[in-house]
GROMACS .gro file of C-alpha atoms in nm:
model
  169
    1UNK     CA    1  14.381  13.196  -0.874
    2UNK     CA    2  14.516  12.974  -0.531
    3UNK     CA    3  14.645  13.337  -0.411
    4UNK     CA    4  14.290  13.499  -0.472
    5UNK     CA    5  14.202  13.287  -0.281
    6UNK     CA    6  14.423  13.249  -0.045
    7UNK     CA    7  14.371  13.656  -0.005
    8UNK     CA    8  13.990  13.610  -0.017
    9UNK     CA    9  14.031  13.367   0.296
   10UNK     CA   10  14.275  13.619   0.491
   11UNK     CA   11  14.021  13.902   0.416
   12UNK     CA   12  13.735  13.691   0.553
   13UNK     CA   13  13.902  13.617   0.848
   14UNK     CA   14  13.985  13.960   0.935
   15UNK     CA   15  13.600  14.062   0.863
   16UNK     CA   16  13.512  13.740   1.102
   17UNK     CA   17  13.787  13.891   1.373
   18UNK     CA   18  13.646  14.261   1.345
   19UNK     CA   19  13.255  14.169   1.369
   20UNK     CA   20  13.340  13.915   1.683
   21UNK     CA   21  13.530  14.240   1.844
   22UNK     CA   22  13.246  14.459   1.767
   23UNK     CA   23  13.043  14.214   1.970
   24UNK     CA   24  13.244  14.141   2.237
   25UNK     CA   25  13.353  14.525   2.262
   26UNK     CA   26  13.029  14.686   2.291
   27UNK     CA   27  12.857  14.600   2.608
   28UNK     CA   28  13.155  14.633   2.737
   29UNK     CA   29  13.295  14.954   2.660
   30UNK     CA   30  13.114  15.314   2.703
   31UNK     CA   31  13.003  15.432   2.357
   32UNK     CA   32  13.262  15.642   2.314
   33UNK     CA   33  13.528  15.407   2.404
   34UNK     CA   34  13.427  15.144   2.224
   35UNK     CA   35  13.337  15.367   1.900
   36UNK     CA   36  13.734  15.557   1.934
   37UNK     CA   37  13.835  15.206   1.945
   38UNK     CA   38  13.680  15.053   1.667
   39UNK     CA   39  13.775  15.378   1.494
   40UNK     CA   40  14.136  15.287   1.569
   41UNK     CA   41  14.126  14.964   1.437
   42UNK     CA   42  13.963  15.011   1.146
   43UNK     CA   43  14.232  15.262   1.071
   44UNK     CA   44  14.518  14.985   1.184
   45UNK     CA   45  14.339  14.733   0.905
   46UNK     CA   46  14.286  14.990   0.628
   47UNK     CA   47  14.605  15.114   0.670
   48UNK     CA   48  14.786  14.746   0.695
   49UNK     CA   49  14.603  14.672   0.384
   50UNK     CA   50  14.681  14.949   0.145
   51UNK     CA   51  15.092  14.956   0.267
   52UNK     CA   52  15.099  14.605   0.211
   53UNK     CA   53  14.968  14.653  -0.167
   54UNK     CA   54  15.141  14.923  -0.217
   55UNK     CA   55  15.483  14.710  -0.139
   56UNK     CA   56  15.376  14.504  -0.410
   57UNK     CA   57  15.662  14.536  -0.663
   58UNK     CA   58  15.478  14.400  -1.024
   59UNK     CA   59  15.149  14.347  -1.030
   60UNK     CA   60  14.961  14.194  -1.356
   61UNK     CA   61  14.661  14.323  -1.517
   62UNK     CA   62  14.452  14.053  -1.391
   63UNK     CA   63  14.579  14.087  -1.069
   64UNK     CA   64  14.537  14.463  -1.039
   65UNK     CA   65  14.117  14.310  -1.082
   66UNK     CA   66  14.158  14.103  -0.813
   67UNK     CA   67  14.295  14.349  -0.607
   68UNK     CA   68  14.021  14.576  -0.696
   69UNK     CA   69  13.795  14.287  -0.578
   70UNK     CA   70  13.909  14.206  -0.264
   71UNK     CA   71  13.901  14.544  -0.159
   72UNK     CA   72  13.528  14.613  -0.273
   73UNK     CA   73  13.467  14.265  -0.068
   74UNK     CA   74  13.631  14.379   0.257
   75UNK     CA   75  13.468  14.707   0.199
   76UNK     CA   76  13.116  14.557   0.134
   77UNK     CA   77  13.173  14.292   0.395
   78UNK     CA   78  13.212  14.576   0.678
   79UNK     CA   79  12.954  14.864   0.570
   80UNK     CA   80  12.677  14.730   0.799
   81UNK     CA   81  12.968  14.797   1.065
   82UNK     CA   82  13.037  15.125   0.954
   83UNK     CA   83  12.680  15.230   0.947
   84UNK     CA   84  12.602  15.132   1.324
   85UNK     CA   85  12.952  15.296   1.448
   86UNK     CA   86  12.827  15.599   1.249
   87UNK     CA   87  12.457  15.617   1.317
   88UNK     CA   88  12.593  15.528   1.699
   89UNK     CA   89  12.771  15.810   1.754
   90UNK     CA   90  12.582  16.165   1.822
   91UNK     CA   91  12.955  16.321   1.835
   92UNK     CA   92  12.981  16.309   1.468
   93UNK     CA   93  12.792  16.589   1.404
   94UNK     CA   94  12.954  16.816   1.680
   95UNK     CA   95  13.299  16.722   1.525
   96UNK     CA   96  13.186  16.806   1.153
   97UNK     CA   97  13.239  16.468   1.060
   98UNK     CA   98  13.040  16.325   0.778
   99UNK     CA   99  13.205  16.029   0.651
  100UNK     CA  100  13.426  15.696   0.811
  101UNK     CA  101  13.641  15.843   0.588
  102UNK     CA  102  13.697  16.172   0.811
  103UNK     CA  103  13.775  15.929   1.118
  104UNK     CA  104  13.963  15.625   0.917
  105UNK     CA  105  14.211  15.865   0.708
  106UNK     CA  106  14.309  15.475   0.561
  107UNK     CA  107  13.987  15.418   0.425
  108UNK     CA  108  13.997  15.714   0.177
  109UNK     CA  109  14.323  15.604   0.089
  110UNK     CA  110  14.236  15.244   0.021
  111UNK     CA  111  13.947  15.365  -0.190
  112UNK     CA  112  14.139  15.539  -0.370
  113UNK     CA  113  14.353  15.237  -0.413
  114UNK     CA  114  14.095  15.081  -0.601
  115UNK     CA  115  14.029  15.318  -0.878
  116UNK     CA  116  14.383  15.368  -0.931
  117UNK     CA  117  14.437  14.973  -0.978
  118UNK     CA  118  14.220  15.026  -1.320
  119UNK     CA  119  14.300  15.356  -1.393
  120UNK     CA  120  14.466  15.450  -1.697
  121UNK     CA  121  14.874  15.612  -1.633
  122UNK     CA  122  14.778  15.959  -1.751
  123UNK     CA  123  14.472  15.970  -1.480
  124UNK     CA  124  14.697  15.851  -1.189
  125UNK     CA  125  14.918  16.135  -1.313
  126UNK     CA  126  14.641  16.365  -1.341
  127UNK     CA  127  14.535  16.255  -1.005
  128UNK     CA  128  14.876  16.332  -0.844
  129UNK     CA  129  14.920  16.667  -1.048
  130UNK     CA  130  14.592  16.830  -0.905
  131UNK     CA  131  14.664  16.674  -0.568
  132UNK     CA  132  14.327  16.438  -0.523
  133UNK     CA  133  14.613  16.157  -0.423
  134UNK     CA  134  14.761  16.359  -0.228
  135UNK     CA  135  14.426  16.420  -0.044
  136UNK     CA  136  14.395  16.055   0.027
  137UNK     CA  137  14.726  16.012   0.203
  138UNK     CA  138  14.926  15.926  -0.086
  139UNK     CA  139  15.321  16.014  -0.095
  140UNK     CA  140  15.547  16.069  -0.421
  141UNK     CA  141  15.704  15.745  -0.351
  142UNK     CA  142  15.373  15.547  -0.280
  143UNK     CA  143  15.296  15.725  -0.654
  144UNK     CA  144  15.562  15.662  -0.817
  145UNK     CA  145  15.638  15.248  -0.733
  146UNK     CA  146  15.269  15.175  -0.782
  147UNK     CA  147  15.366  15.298  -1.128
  148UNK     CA  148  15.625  15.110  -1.154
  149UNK     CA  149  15.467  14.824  -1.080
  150UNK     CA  150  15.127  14.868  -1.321
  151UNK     CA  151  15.279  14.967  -1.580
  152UNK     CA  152  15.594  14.819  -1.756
  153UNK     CA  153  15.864  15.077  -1.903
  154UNK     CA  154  15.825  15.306  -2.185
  155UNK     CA  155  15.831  15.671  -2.260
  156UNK     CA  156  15.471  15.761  -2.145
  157UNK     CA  157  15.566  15.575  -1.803
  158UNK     CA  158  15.891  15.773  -1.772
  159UNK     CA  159  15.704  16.075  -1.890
  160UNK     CA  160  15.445  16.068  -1.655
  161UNK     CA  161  15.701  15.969  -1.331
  162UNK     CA  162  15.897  16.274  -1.413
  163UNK     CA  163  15.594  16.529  -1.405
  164UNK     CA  164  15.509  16.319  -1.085
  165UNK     CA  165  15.844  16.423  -0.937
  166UNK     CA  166  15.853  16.734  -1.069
  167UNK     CA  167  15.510  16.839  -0.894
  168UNK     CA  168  15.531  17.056  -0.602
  169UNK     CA  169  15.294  17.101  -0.319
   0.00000   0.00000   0.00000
């Protein structure tokens, strides 16, 4: 529970760091400076975030939860700043863009990340097979240790990480 915690304090700080730049930044910047720039590191975050659990080498059931959690909290914590960089922005329309997911690639990715972290081993497989993870910027090897570290070893496990490698794109 102290590294809950400990990662629920980190995650507020970053939320405190990115709302204080998105004050500071936008007087300051032109509109589409400052948006391409929050943009950027939004992505930087997102992507920092989903690496780092993806590094993570054995993960418990109770901690794949808390994983889950502190991602919906970051996520929840920053929508209001997703909203105003979207409804900000009249580009988005011109570009075809209708998500923060089409301009934070990260941020489909670590979404993802959080339905896979209660997913059952035959849907992650399923998801890999029909390429929905590899959609959200997932690789084989991303795939493949976050099994590893879910799920301890058996057949199904070694099952399933063969069809993963044996999938081609």
């Amino acid at each position: 529970m102290q590294q809950f915690e400990s990662a629920k304090f980190s995650i507020d700080q970053v939320v405190f760091i990115l709302e204080k730049v998105h004050i500071i930044w936008e007087p300051l910047l032109l509109p589409s400076t400052y948006r391409k720039s929050m943009w950027t590191v939004l992505e930087s975050v997102f992507s920092r975030m989903a690496r780092d659990i993806l590094l993570l080498d054995d993960i418990a059931a109770e901690e794949t939860l808390q994983l889950q959690r502190l991602i919906h909290l970051m996520l929840e914590s920053l929508s209001s700043l997703f909203e105003s960089l979207a409804t900000g922005d009249p580009n988005l329309h011109e570009l075809s863009v209708d998500s923060p997911e089409d301009l934070i690639p990260s941020l489909r990715k670590i979404r993802k990340l959080s339905e896979l972290l209660d997913m059952p081993l035959k849907s992650i497989t399923a998801s890999w097979e029909n390429e929905e993870l590899l959609c959200c910027g997932f690789t084989v090897t991303e795939v493949e240790d976050f099994i590893k570290a879910i799920f301890a070893d058996s057949p199904l496990r070694k099952d399933c990480l063969r069809r993963i490698q044996n999938t081609s794109f």
